[in-house]
């Protein structure tokens, strides 16, 4: 069983839709990262959180440590949001990655 | 904003050859990492490095792999005798501390073994 599970694996949306990507994990962690990977391959860190909720622009990330669950929300989605979104957890100092959610937003 | 830089962006090497992937972490960062992503698969941890020594390594990081911080700015990953299955995207990351601050990633080096 994977230590980090994401759902859905693939997601398509129309521009303007509200999007939610979920992440569940099975190990104890000190923090969780949400990362964005574009088709060229580069990885950008969106959020690192260990409790509660963080917001940056149209992106919101939440985490429930007791339930070992995190969500990434995108409000008013746009075609430029199309990317792979990856959840990664930090049990020690190494990140354990989920398989990613491929998001396509159509105009 | 400071960035982690990786060179080259793409490396093509014959099987059995040695390859060195280079990274320049953000200057005040103390923790350094290498990850790899085989095409179509998830990103996997290879090794973490702190205070001039390896702090943790994965099963993937066998004797063919080594890391070095030769001059206080570069952080290198060496693969001694490359195999076809080493073909992957290799990402370097760095962070200020072990757990409280986010890891910053480079754009990756795509390694192709022929």
GROMACS .gro file of C-alpha atoms in nm:
model
  221
    1UNK     CA    1   0.000   0.000   0.000
    2UNK     CA    2   0.129   0.346  -0.089
    3UNK     CA    3   0.206   0.568   0.206
    4UNK     CA    4   0.057   0.866   0.023
    5UNK     CA    5  -0.263   0.833  -0.180
    6UNK     CA    6  -0.409   1.107  -0.396
    7UNK     CA    7  -0.746   1.135  -0.557
    8UNK     CA    8  -0.852   1.175  -0.823
    9UNK     CA    9  -0.566   1.065  -1.047
   10UNK     CA   10  -0.700   1.271  -1.336
   11UNK     CA   11  -0.930   1.569  -1.331
   12UNK     CA   12  -1.074   1.781  -1.607
   13UNK     CA   13  -1.259   2.104  -1.543
   14UNK     CA   14  -1.408   2.397  -1.725
   15UNK     CA   15  -1.255   2.736  -1.665
   16UNK     CA   16  -1.404   2.895  -1.356
   17UNK     CA   17  -1.485   2.571  -1.174
   18UNK     CA   18  -1.391   2.505  -0.813
   19UNK     CA   19  -1.146   2.217  -0.786
   20UNK     CA   20  -1.055   1.990  -0.497
   21UNK     CA   21  -0.768   1.743  -0.487
   22UNK     CA   22  -0.740   1.508  -0.190
   23UNK     CA   23  -0.441   1.348  -0.020
   24UNK     CA   24  -0.443   1.077   0.246
   25UNK     CA   25  -0.134   0.942   0.414
   26UNK     CA   26  -0.059   0.658   0.652
   27UNK     CA   27   0.259   0.769   0.832
   28UNK     CA   28   0.323   1.018   1.107
   29UNK     CA   29   0.448   1.344   0.963
   30UNK     CA   30   0.587   1.678   1.068
   31UNK     CA   31   0.460   1.857   0.757
   32UNK     CA   32   0.295   1.812   0.419
   33UNK     CA   33   0.383   1.977   0.089
   34UNK     CA   34   0.166   2.052  -0.208
   35UNK     CA   35   0.374   2.079  -0.524
   36UNK     CA   36   0.298   2.169  -0.882
   37UNK     CA   37   0.471   2.002  -1.176
   38UNK     CA   38   0.434   2.150  -1.523
   39UNK     CA   39   0.472   1.956  -1.850
   40UNK     CA   40   0.837   2.061  -1.878
   41UNK     CA   41   0.897   1.871  -1.555
   42UNK     CA   42   0.999   2.141  -1.310
   43UNK     CA   43   0.856   2.124  -0.958
   44UNK     CA   44   0.731   2.428  -0.771
   45UNK     CA   45   0.642   2.422  -0.403
   46UNK     CA   46   0.294   2.566  -0.347
   47UNK     CA   47   0.242   2.510   0.024
   48UNK     CA   48   0.402   2.352   0.322
   49UNK     CA   49   0.168   2.302   0.615
   50UNK     CA   50   0.157   2.119   0.942
   51UNK     CA   51  -0.183   2.229   1.070
   52UNK     CA   52  -0.493   2.422   0.973
   53UNK     CA   53  -0.522   2.607   0.648
   54UNK     CA   54  -0.312   2.823   0.416
   55UNK     CA   55  -0.421   3.046   0.130
   56UNK     CA   56  -0.224   3.193  -0.157
   57UNK     CA   57  -0.418   3.370  -0.425
   58UNK     CA   58  -0.675   3.127  -0.565
   59UNK     CA   59  -0.516   2.828  -0.393
   60UNK     CA   60  -0.618   2.700  -0.052
   61UNK     CA   61  -0.463   2.405   0.131
   62UNK     CA   62  -0.601   2.239   0.442
   63UNK     CA   63  -0.473   1.961   0.661
   64UNK     CA   64  -0.630   1.745   0.932
   65UNK     CA   65  -0.345   1.580   1.120
   66UNK     CA   66  -0.574   1.352   1.324
   67UNK     CA   67  -0.743   1.216   1.012
   68UNK     CA   68  -0.417   1.212   0.810
   69UNK     CA   69  -0.581   1.400   0.527
   70UNK     CA   70  -0.514   1.714   0.327
   71UNK     CA   71  -0.696   1.892   0.047
   72UNK     CA   72  -0.588   2.140  -0.215
   73UNK     CA   73  -0.856   2.368  -0.351
   74UNK     CA   74  -0.838   2.591  -0.656
   75UNK     CA   75  -1.104   2.858  -0.685
   76UNK     CA   76  -1.202   3.007  -1.023
   77UNK     CA   77  -0.981   2.763  -1.213
   78UNK     CA   78  -0.799   2.880  -1.524
   79UNK     CA   79  -0.631   2.693  -1.813
   80UNK     CA   80  -0.293   2.802  -1.678
   81UNK     CA   81  -0.366   2.591  -1.367
   82UNK     CA   82  -0.330   2.281  -1.586
   83UNK     CA   83  -0.047   2.077  -1.433
   84UNK     CA   84   0.020   1.777  -1.213
   85UNK     CA   85  -0.040   1.850  -0.845
   86UNK     CA   86   0.161   1.638  -0.605
   87UNK     CA   87   0.114   1.581  -0.236
   88UNK     CA   88   0.432   1.493  -0.046
   89UNK     CA   89   0.467   1.420   0.325
   90UNK     CA   90   0.761   1.473   0.555
   91UNK     CA   91   0.799   1.198   0.817
   92UNK     CA   92   1.170   1.268   0.875
   93UNK     CA   93   1.368   1.493   0.644
   94UNK     CA   94   1.292   1.305   0.323
   95UNK     CA   95   0.975   1.370   0.128
   96UNK     CA   96   0.746   1.080   0.037
   97UNK     CA   97   0.550   1.165  -0.274
   98UNK     CA   98   0.206   1.076  -0.396
   99UNK     CA   99   0.152   0.978  -0.756
  100UNK     CA  100   0.006   1.315  -0.844
  101UNK     CA  101  -0.323   1.443  -0.982
  102UNK     CA  102  -0.321   1.551  -1.344
  103UNK     CA  103  -0.546   1.855  -1.384
  104UNK     CA  104  -0.661   1.991  -1.718
  105UNK     CA  105  -0.868   2.308  -1.724
  106UNK     CA  106  -1.040   2.387  -2.051
  107UNK     CA  107  -1.147   2.735  -2.162
  108UNK     CA  108   1.377   3.522  -0.539
  109UNK     CA  109   1.673   3.286  -0.490
  110UNK     CA  110   1.655   2.963  -0.689
  111UNK     CA  111   1.806   2.619  -0.693
  112UNK     CA  112   1.983   2.577  -1.027
  113UNK     CA  113   2.067   2.248  -1.193
  114UNK     CA  114   2.298   2.174  -1.484
  115UNK     CA  115   2.280   2.037  -1.741
  116UNK     CA  116   1.908   2.042  -1.819
  117UNK     CA  117   1.950   1.732  -2.035
  118UNK     CA  118   2.233   1.477  -2.029
  119UNK     CA  119   2.267   1.192  -2.275
  120UNK     CA  120   2.521   0.925  -2.180
  121UNK     CA  121   2.622   0.581  -2.299
  122UNK     CA  122   2.549   0.292  -2.065
  123UNK     CA  123   2.844   0.219  -1.841
  124UNK     CA  124   2.973   0.575  -1.845
  125UNK     CA  125   3.003   0.794  -1.538
  126UNK     CA  126   2.781   1.098  -1.512
  127UNK     CA  127   2.786   1.394  -1.273
  128UNK     CA  128   2.475   1.604  -1.219
  129UNK     CA  129   2.530   1.944  -1.070
  130UNK     CA  130   2.321   2.160  -0.843
  131UNK     CA  131   2.370   2.500  -0.685
  132UNK     CA  132   2.141   2.518  -0.381
  133UNK     CA  133   2.014   2.844  -0.235
  134UNK     CA  134   2.305   3.004  -0.056
  135UNK     CA  135   2.184   3.008   0.306
  136UNK     CA  136   2.034   2.660   0.290
  137UNK     CA  137   2.188   2.382   0.495
  138UNK     CA  138   1.999   2.068   0.389
  139UNK     CA  139   2.034   1.922   0.042
  140UNK     CA  140   1.846   1.648  -0.137
  141UNK     CA  141   1.841   1.449  -0.457
  142UNK     CA  142   1.520   1.296  -0.590
  143UNK     CA  143   1.449   1.115  -0.913
  144UNK     CA  144   1.141   1.060  -1.127
  145UNK     CA  145   1.132   0.783  -1.383
  146UNK     CA  146   0.906   0.876  -1.674
  147UNK     CA  147   0.543   0.822  -1.583
  148UNK     CA  148   0.617   0.740  -1.220
  149UNK     CA  149   0.615   0.931  -0.895
  150UNK     CA  150   0.907   1.123  -0.754
  151UNK     CA  151   1.133   0.914  -0.528
  152UNK     CA  152   1.378   1.018  -0.259
  153UNK     CA  153   1.742   0.929  -0.321
  154UNK     CA  154   1.954   1.097  -0.054
  155UNK     CA  155   1.970   1.380   0.196
  156UNK     CA  156   2.290   1.560   0.293
  157UNK     CA  157   2.371   1.783   0.587
  158UNK     CA  158   2.691   1.905   0.747
  159UNK     CA  159   2.902   1.745   0.474
  160UNK     CA  160   2.766   1.398   0.519
  161UNK     CA  161   2.477   1.183   0.407
  162UNK     CA  162   2.197   1.194   0.666
  163UNK     CA  163   1.962   0.949   0.498
  164UNK     CA  164   1.958   0.745   0.178
  165UNK     CA  165   1.707   0.521   0.007
  166UNK     CA  166   1.746   0.166  -0.121
  167UNK     CA  167   1.789   0.311  -0.468
  168UNK     CA  168   2.105   0.494  -0.360
  169UNK     CA  169   2.346   0.202  -0.391
  170UNK     CA  170   2.722   0.195  -0.434
  171UNK     CA  171   2.694   0.331  -0.787
  172UNK     CA  172   2.574   0.664  -0.647
  173UNK     CA  173   2.765   0.925  -0.453
  174UNK     CA  174   2.710   1.285  -0.351
  175UNK     CA  175   2.953   1.561  -0.277
  176UNK     CA  176   2.960   1.926  -0.183
  177UNK     CA  177   3.306   1.999  -0.317
  178UNK     CA  178   3.333   2.375  -0.278
  179UNK     CA  179   3.062   2.506  -0.047
  180UNK     CA  180   2.829   2.605  -0.328
  181UNK     CA  181   2.786   2.309  -0.562
  182UNK     CA  182   2.611   1.986  -0.467
  183UNK     CA  183   2.675   1.700  -0.707
  184UNK     CA  184   2.529   1.357  -0.772
  185UNK     CA  185   2.761   1.108  -0.939
  186UNK     CA  186   2.651   0.783  -1.097
  187UNK     CA  187   2.961   0.571  -1.152
  188UNK     CA  188   2.854   0.322  -1.415
  189UNK     CA  189   2.519   0.414  -1.559
  190UNK     CA  190   2.251   0.158  -1.642
  191UNK     CA  191   1.952   0.194  -1.873
  192UNK     CA  192   1.723   0.206  -1.569
  193UNK     CA  193   1.901   0.518  -1.443
  194UNK     CA  194   1.721   0.714  -1.716
  195UNK     CA  195   1.503   0.959  -1.526
  196UNK     CA  196   1.456   1.319  -1.426
  197UNK     CA  197   1.680   1.405  -1.132
  198UNK     CA  198   1.576   1.687  -0.901
  199UNK     CA  199   1.794   1.866  -0.651
  200UNK     CA  200   1.629   2.042  -0.356
  201UNK     CA  201   1.748   2.245  -0.062
  202UNK     CA  202   1.601   2.385   0.256
  203UNK     CA  203   1.699   2.606   0.547
  204UNK     CA  204   1.613   2.344   0.803
  205UNK     CA  205   1.505   1.986   0.825
  206UNK     CA  206   1.133   2.008   0.881
  207UNK     CA  207   1.002   2.357   0.947
  208UNK     CA  208   1.072   2.521   0.611
  209UNK     CA  209   0.977   2.416   0.260
  210UNK     CA  210   1.218   2.242   0.029
  211UNK     CA  211   1.297   2.438  -0.286
  212UNK     CA  212   1.341   2.240  -0.606
  213UNK     CA  213   1.555   2.292  -0.912
  214UNK     CA  214   1.411   2.246  -1.260
  215UNK     CA  215   1.569   1.902  -1.289
  216UNK     CA  216   1.818   1.727  -1.514
  217UNK     CA  217   1.676   1.482  -1.763
  218UNK     CA  218   1.923   1.192  -1.784
  219UNK     CA  219   1.896   0.963  -2.085
  220UNK     CA  220   2.107   0.647  -2.091
  221UNK     CA  221   2.158   0.489  -2.432
   0.00000   0.00000   0.00000
